[in-house]
Tab-separated table of C-alpha atoms in Angstrom:
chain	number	residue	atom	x	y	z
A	1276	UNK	CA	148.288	206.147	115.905
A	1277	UNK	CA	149.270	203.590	118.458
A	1278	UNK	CA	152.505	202.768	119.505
A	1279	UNK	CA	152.930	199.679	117.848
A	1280	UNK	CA	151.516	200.878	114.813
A	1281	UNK	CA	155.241	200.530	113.506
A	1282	UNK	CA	155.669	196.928	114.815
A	1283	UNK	CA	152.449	195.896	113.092
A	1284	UNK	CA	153.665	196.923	109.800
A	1285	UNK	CA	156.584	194.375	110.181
A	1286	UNK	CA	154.459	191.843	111.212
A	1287	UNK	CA	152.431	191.369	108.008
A	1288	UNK	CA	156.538	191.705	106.755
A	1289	UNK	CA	157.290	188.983	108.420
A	1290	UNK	CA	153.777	186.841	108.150
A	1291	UNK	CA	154.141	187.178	104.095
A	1292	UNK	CA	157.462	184.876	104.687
A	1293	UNK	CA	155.587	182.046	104.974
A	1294	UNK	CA	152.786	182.548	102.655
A	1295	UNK	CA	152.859	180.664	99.390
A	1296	UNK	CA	154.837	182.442	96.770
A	1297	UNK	CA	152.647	183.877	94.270
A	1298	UNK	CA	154.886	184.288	91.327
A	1299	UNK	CA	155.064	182.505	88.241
A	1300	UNK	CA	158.538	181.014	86.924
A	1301	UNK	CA	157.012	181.477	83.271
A	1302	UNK	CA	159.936	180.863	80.750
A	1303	UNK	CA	160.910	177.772	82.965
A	1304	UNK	CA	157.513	176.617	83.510
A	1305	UNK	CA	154.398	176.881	81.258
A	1306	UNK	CA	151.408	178.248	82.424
A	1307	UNK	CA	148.454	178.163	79.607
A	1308	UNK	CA	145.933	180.291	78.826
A	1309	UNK	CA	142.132	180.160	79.308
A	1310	UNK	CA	141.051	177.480	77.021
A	1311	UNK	CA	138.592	179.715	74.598
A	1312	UNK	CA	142.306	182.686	74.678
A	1313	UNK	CA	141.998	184.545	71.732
A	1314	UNK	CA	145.662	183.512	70.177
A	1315	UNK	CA	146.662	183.082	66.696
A	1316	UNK	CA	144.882	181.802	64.249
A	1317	UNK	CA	144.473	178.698	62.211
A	1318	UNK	CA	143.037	177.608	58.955
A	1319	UNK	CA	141.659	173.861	59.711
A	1320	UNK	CA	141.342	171.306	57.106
A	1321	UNK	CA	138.956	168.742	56.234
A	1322	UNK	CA	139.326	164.840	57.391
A	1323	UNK	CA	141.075	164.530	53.912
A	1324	UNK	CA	143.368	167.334	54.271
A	1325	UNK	CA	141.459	169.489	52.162
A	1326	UNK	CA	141.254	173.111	53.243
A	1327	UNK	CA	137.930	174.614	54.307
A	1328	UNK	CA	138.805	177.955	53.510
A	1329	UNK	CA	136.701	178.795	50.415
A	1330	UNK	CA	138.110	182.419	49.823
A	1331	UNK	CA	134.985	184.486	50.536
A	1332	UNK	CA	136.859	187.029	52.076
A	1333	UNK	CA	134.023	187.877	55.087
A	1334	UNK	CA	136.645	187.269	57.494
A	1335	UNK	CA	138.878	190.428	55.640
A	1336	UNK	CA	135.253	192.214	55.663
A	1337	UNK	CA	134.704	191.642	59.275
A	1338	UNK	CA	138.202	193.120	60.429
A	1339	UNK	CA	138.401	196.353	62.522
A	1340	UNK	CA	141.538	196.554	62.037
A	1341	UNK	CA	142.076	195.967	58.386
A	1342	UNK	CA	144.523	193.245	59.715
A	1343	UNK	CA	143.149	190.286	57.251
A	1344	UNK	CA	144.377	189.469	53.364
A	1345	UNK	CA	142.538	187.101	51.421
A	1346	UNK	CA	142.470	185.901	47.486
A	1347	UNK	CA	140.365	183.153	46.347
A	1348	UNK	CA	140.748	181.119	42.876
A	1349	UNK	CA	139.118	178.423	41.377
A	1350	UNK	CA	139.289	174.928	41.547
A	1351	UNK	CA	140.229	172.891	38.779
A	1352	UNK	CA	139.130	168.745	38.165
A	1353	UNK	CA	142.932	168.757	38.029
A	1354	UNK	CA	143.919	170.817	40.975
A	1355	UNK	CA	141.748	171.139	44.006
A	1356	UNK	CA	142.361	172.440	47.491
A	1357	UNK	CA	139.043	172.695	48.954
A	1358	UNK	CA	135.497	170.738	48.355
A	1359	UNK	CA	133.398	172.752	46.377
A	1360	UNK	CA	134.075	176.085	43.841
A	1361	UNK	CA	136.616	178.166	45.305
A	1362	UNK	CA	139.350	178.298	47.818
A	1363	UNK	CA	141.874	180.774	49.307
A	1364	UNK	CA	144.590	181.467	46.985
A	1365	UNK	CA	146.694	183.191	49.096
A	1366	UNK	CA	145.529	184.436	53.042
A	1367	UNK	CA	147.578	186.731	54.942
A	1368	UNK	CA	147.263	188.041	57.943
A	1369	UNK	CA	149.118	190.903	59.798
A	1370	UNK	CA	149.853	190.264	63.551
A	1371	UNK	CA	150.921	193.684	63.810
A	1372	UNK	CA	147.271	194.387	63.138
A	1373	UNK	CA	145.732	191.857	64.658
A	1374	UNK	CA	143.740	193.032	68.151
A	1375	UNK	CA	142.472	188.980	68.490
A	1376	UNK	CA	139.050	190.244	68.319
A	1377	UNK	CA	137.459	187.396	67.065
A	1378	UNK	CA	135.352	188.875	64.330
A	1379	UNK	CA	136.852	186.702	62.055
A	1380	UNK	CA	136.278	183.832	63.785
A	1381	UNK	CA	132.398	185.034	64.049
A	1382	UNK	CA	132.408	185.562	60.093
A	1383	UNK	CA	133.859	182.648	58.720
A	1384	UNK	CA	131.120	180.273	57.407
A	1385	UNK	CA	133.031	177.323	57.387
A	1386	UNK	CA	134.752	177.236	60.619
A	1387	UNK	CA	137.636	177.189	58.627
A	1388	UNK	CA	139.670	179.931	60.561
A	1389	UNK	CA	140.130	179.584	64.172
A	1390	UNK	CA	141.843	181.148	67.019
A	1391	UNK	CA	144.584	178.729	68.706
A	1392	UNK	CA	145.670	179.825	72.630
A	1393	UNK	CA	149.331	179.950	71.609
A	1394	UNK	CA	151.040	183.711	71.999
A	1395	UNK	CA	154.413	183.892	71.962
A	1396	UNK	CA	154.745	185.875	69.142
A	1397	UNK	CA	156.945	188.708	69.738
A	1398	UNK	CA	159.684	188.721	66.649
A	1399	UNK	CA	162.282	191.494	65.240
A	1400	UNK	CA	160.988	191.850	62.196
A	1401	UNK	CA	157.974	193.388	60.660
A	1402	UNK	CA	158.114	190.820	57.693
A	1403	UNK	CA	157.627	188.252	59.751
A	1404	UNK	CA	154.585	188.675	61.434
A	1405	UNK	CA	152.578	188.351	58.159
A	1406	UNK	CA	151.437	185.436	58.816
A	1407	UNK	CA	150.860	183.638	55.023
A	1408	UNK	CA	149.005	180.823	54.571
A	1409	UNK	CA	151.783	178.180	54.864
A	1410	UNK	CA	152.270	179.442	58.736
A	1411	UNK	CA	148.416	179.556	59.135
A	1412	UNK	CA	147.372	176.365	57.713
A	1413	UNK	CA	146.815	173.186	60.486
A	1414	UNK	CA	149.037	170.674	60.896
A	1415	UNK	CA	148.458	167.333	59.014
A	1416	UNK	CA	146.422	164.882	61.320
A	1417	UNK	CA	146.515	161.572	60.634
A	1418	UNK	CA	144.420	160.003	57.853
A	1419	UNK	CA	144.833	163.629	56.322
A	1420	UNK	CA	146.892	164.519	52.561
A	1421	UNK	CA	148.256	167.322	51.204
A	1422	UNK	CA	146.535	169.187	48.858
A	1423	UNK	CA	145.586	169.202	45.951
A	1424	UNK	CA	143.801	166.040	45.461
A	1425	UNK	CA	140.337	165.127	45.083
A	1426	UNK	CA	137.203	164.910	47.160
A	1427	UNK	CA	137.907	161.911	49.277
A	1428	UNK	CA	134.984	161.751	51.151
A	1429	UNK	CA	132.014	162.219	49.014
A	1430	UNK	CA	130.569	163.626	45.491
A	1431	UNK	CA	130.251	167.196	46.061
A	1432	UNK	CA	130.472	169.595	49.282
A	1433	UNK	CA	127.474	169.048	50.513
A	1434	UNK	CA	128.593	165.688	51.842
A	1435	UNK	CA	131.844	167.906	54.110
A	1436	UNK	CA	129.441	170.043	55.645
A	1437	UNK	CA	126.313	167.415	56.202
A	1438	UNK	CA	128.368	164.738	57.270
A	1439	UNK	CA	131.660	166.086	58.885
A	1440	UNK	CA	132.129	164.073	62.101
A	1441	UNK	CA	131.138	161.269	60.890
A	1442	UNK	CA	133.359	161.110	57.895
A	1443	UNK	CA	136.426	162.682	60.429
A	1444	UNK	CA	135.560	158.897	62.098
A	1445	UNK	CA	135.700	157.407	59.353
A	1446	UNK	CA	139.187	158.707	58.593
A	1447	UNK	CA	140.512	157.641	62.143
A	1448	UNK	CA	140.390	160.573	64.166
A	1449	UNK	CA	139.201	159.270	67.410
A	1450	UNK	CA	136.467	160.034	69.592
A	1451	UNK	CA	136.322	162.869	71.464
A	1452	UNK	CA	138.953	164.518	69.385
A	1453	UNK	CA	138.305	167.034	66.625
A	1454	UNK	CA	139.863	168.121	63.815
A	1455	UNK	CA	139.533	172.064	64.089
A	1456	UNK	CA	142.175	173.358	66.680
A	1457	UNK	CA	144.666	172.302	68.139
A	1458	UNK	CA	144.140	170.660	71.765
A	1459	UNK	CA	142.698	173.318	74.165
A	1460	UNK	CA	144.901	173.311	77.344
A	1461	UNK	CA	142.871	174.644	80.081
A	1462	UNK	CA	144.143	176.330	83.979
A	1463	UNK	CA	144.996	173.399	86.111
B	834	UNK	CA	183.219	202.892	70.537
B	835	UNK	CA	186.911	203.305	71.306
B	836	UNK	CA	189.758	199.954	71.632
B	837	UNK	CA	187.742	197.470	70.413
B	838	UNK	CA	187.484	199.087	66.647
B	839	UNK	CA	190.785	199.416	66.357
B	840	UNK	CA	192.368	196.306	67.532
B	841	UNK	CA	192.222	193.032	65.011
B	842	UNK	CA	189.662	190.630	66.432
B	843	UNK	CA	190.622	187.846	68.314
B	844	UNK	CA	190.760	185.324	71.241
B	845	UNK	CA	190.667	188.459	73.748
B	846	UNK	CA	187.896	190.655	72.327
B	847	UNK	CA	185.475	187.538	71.289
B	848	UNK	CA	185.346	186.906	75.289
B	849	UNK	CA	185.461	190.559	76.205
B	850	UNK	CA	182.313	190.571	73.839
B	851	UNK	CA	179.890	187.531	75.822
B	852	UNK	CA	181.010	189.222	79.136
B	853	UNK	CA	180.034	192.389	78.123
B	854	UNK	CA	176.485	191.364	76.926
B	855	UNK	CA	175.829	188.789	79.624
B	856	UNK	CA	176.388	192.129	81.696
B	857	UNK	CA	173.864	194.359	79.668
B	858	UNK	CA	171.435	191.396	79.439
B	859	UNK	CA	171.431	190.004	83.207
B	860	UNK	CA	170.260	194.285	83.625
B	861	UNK	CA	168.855	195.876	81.240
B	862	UNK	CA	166.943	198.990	83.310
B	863	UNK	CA	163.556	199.835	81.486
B	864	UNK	CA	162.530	203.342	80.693
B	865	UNK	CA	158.455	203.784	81.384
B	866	UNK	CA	157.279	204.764	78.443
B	867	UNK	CA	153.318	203.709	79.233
B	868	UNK	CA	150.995	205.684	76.859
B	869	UNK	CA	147.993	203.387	76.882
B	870	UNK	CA	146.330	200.132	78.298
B	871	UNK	CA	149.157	198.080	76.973
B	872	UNK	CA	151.123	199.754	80.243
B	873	UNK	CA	148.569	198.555	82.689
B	874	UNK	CA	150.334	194.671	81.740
B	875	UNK	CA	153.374	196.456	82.091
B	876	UNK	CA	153.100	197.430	85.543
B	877	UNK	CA	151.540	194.045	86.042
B	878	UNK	CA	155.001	192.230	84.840
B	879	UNK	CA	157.005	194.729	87.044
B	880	UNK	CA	154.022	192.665	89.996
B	881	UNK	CA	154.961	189.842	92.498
B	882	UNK	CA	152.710	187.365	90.516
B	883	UNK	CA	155.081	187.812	86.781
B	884	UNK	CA	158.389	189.103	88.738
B	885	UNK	CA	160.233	191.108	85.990
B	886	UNK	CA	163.102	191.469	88.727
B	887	UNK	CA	163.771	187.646	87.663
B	888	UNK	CA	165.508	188.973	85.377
B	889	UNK	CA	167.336	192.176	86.779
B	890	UNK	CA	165.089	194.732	85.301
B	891	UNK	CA	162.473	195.253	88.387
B	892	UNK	CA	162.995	199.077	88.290
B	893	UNK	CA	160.905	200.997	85.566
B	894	UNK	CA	163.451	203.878	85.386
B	895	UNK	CA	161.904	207.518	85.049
B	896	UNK	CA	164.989	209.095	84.088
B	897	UNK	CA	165.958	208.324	80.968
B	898	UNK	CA	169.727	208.318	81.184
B	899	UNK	CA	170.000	205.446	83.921
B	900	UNK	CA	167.546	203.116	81.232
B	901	UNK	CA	168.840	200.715	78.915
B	902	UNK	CA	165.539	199.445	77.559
B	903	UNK	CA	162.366	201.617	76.287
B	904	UNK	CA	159.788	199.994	76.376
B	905	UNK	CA	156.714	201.892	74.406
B	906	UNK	CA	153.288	200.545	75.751
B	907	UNK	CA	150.394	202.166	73.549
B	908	UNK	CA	149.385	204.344	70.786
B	909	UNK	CA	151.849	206.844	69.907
B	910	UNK	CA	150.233	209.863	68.565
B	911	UNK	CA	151.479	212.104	66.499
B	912	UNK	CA	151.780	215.248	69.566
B	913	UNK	CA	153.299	212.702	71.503
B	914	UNK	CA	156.613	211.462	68.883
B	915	UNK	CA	158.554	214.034	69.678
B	916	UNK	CA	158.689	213.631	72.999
B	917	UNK	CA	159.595	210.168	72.588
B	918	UNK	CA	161.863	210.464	69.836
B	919	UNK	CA	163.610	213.291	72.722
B	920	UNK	CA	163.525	210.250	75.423
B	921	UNK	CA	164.884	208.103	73.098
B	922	UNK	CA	167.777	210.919	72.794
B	923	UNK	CA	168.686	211.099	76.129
B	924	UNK	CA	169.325	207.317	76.908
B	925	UNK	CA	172.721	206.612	76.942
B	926	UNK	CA	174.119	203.575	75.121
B	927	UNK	CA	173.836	200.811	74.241
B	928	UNK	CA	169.945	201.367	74.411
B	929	UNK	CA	167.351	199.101	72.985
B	930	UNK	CA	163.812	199.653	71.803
B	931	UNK	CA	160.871	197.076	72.541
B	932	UNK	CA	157.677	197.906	70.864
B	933	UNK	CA	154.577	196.380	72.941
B	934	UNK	CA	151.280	195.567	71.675
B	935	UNK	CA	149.917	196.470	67.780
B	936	UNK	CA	149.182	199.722	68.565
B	937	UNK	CA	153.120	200.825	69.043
B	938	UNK	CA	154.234	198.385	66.450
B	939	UNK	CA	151.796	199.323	63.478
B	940	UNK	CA	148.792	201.647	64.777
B	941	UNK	CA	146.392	198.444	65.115
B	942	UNK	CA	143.497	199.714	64.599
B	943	UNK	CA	143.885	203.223	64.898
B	944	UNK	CA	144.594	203.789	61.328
B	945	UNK	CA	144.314	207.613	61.135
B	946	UNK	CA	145.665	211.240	61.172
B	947	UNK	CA	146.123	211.271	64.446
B	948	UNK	CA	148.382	207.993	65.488
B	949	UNK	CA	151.700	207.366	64.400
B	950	UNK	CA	151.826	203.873	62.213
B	951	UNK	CA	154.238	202.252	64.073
B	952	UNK	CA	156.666	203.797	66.719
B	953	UNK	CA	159.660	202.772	63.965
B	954	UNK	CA	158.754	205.824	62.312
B	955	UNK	CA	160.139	207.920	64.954
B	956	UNK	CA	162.908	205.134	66.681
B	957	UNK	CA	164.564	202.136	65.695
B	958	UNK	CA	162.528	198.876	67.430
B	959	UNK	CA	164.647	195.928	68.464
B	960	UNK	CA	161.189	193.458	69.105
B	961	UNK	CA	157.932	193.919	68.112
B	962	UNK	CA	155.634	192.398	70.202
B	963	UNK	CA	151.656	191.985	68.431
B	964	UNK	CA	148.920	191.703	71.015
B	965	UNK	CA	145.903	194.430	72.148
B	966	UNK	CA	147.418	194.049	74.893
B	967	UNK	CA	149.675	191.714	75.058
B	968	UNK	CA	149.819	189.496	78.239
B	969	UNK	CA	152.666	189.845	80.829
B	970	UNK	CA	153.623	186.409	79.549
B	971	UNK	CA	154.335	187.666	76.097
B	972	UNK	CA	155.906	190.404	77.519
B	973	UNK	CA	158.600	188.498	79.303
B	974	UNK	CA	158.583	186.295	76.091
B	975	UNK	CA	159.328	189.425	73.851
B	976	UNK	CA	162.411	190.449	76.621
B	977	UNK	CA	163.792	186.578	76.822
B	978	UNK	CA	164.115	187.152	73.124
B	979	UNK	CA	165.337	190.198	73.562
B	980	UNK	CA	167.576	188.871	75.258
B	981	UNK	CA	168.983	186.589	73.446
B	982	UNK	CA	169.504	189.002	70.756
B	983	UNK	CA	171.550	191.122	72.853
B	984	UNK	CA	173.692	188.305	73.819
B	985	UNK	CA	174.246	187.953	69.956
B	986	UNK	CA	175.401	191.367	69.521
B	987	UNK	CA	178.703	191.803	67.778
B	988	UNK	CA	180.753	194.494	69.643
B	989	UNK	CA	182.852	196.584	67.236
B	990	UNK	CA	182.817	197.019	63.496
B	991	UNK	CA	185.352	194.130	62.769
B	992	UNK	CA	183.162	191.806	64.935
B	993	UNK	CA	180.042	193.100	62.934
B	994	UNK	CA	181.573	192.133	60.119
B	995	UNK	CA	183.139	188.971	60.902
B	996	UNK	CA	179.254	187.614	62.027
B	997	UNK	CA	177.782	188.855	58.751
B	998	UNK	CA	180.780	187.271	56.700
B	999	UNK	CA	179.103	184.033	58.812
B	1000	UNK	CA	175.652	184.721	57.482
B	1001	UNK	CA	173.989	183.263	60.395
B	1002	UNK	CA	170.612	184.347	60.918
B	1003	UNK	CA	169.139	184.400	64.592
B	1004	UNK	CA	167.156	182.071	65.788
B	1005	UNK	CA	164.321	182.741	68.307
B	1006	UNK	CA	161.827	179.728	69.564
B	1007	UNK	CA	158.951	180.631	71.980
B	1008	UNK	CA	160.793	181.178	75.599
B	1009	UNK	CA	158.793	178.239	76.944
B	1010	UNK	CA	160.596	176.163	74.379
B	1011	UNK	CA	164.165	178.014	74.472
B	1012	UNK	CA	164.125	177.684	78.647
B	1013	UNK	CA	162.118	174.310	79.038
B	1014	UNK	CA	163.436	172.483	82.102
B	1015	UNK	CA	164.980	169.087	80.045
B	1016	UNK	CA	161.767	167.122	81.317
B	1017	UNK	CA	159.237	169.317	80.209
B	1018	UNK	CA	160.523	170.515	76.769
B	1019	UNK	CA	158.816	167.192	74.941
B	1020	UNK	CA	155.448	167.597	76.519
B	1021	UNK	CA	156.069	171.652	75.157
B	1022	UNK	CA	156.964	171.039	72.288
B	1023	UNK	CA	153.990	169.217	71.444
B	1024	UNK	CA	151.637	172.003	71.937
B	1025	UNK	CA	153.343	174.662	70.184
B	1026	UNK	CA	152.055	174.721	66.425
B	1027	UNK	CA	154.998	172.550	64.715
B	1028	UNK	CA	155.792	175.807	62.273
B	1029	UNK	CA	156.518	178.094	65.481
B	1030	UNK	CA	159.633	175.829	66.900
B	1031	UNK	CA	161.940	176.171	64.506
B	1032	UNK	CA	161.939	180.121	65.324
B	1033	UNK	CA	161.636	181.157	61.693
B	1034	UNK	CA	158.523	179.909	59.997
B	1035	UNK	CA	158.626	178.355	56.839
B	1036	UNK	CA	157.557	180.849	55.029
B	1037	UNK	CA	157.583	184.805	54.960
B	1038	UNK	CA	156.649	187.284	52.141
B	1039	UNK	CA	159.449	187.427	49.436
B	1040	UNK	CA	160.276	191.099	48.720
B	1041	UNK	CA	159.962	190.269	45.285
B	1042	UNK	CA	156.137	189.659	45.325
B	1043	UNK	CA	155.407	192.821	48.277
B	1044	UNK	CA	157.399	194.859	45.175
B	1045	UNK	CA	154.852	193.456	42.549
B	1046	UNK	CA	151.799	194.371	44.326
């Protein structure tokens, strides 16, 4: 122990004063996440609106935490949500469950459900943080309809998967743009 | 309480009211309650980089009778909800309950004998707050809307009843979008999924169909 030992300890006091402030004014400002930030999810569409979701339920399988709800149903001529057989009748998931592990994400054959980097999710009630499928479902894009209608962009669902970003051109999404999440906001 | 349930409301007490919960939301005093990792981004938001002391609340109170706010951080097991439920007892009111992370709010994924499901078995929550864990952002998120509710709070059983005569149900946005300086609220508001603005989504599980199941 030295004698200024004391007055040393003040220094760094007083050097800190005119060190950049480290803290972040978050509800004022905005600071995103890290662009892949597991956040909540989304259920994406097709170029035509139509819903990739075809209600196999892996995603439900996958789930550690028993977090995930899914029904499928059938398509109808008359009545169709999704190319192809089936789609998700109703799809449910619990944020209260929810660990954003991904799994689901991993499972889903159609890269219909994705993970989104928004968060601020805190509410007051239980209820409301079952997500349904209304809250889940993507926003309409451009060149996109609400379901159900037909198959817009080719005879069966073979020519979704083969052919998606060339049909998602077709429809007017530009390039460089997709139509499966939302815009990924990376750390300036 | 005391005056306030006795007198008619009026002109006098509907002021008394906002001052008295600008007071108790410009401080609310949290009570650590840190059981699992969900404290570690607790302590972090209590750091210099998140700053809870923004917001008057930088001391994480270990006595429970000078806290206002519990904040429960982690699994809850079933050994531990007494103890909590005793904490819980000793805060003096008005005290408020903020459940962080799934593992408080529901058990996450710790479905078994030996976690409570959900620390509203054992207290009543005033926010739930779903992450594993959440970030410090969503933290301060859940306590802005926190917040807000507080500043909401009828004071008095006359006043209670006058605001549910109203009907009016709370609204609460995403804090970026609530406290958005004027020039960056647009450029917000454009990332946030459309559904999450409005503060209630369009759609949540009628009781009717949870009853059919």
């Amino acid at each position: 122990m030295g004698m200024f030992d004391p007055l040393k300890g003040f220094g760094v006091t007083f050097a800190t004063m005119f060190k950049k402030v480290v803290t972040e004014q978050y509800p004022e400002d905005f600071y995103p996440s890290a662009p892949r930030w597991h956040g909540r999810h989304q259920l994406n569409r097709h170029p035509d609106g139509l819903e990739k979701c075809v209600g196999c339920e892996l995603c439900a399988w996958a789930c550690p935490a028993d977090a995930i709800f899914v029904e499928g149903a059938d398509n109808t001529e008359e009545e169709r949500y999704s190319p192809g057989e089936r789609y998700g009748f109703d799809y449910q998931i619990n944020y209260l469950r929810c660990i954003g592990c991904g799994l689901c994400i991993e499972a889903c054959p159609t890269r219909s459900l994705t993970m989104v980097n928004f968060y601020e999710l805190a509410d007051d009630d239980r209820r409301k943080l079952i997500y349904t499928k209304e809250d889940l479902m993507a926003p309409l894009l451009p060149g996109m309809e609400e379901p159900p209608h037909p198959m817009r962009l080719g005879e069966n669902e073979q020519d979704y998967y083969v052919q998606g970003p060339e049909l998602a051109r077709g429809r007017g999404v530009p390039e460089g743009e997709t139509v499966e999440t939302s815009k990924e906001e990376a750390i300036q | 309480m005391g005056l306030e349930e006795k007198l008619p409301s009026g002109v006098l007490l509907a002021s008394v009211e906002k001052l008295a919960n600008w007071s108790r939301q410009s401080s609310l005093w949290p009570a650590t309650f840190g059981l699992a990792c969900c404290a570690i981004e607790m302590m972090t938001s209590g750091g210099p980089r998140y700053d809870l002391s923004r917001f008057g609340m930088e001391v994480f109170r270990a006595s429970p009778r000078q806290a206002d706010l519990m904040i429960v951080a982690g699994r809850v097991s079933q050994k531990m909800a007494p103890v909590l439920r005793q904490i819980y007892d000793q805060m003096s009111e008005p005290k408020w309950v903020l459940s962080m992370g799934v593992c408080a709010s529901s058990g996450g994924m710790f479905n078994n004998y030996a976690i409570v499901q959900g620390v509203d078995h054992i207290v009543p929550v005033d926010m739930y707050l779903p992450g594993c864990p959440p970030r410090p952002e969503m933290l301060i998120d859940a306590i802005m809307k926190l917040h807000e509710k507080i500043k909401h709070e009828p004071m008095g059983p006359n006043r209670a009843k006058l605001k549910a005569e109203k009907g009016e149900e709370l609204a609460l946005p995403p804090s970026s979008v609530a406290h958005a300086s004027a020039k960056t609220r647009d450029e917000r508001l454009r990332t946030v999924p459309p559904n999450e603005v409005e503060g209630k989504r369009s759609s949540t599980i009628p009781l009717q169909l949870l009853e059919e199941r």
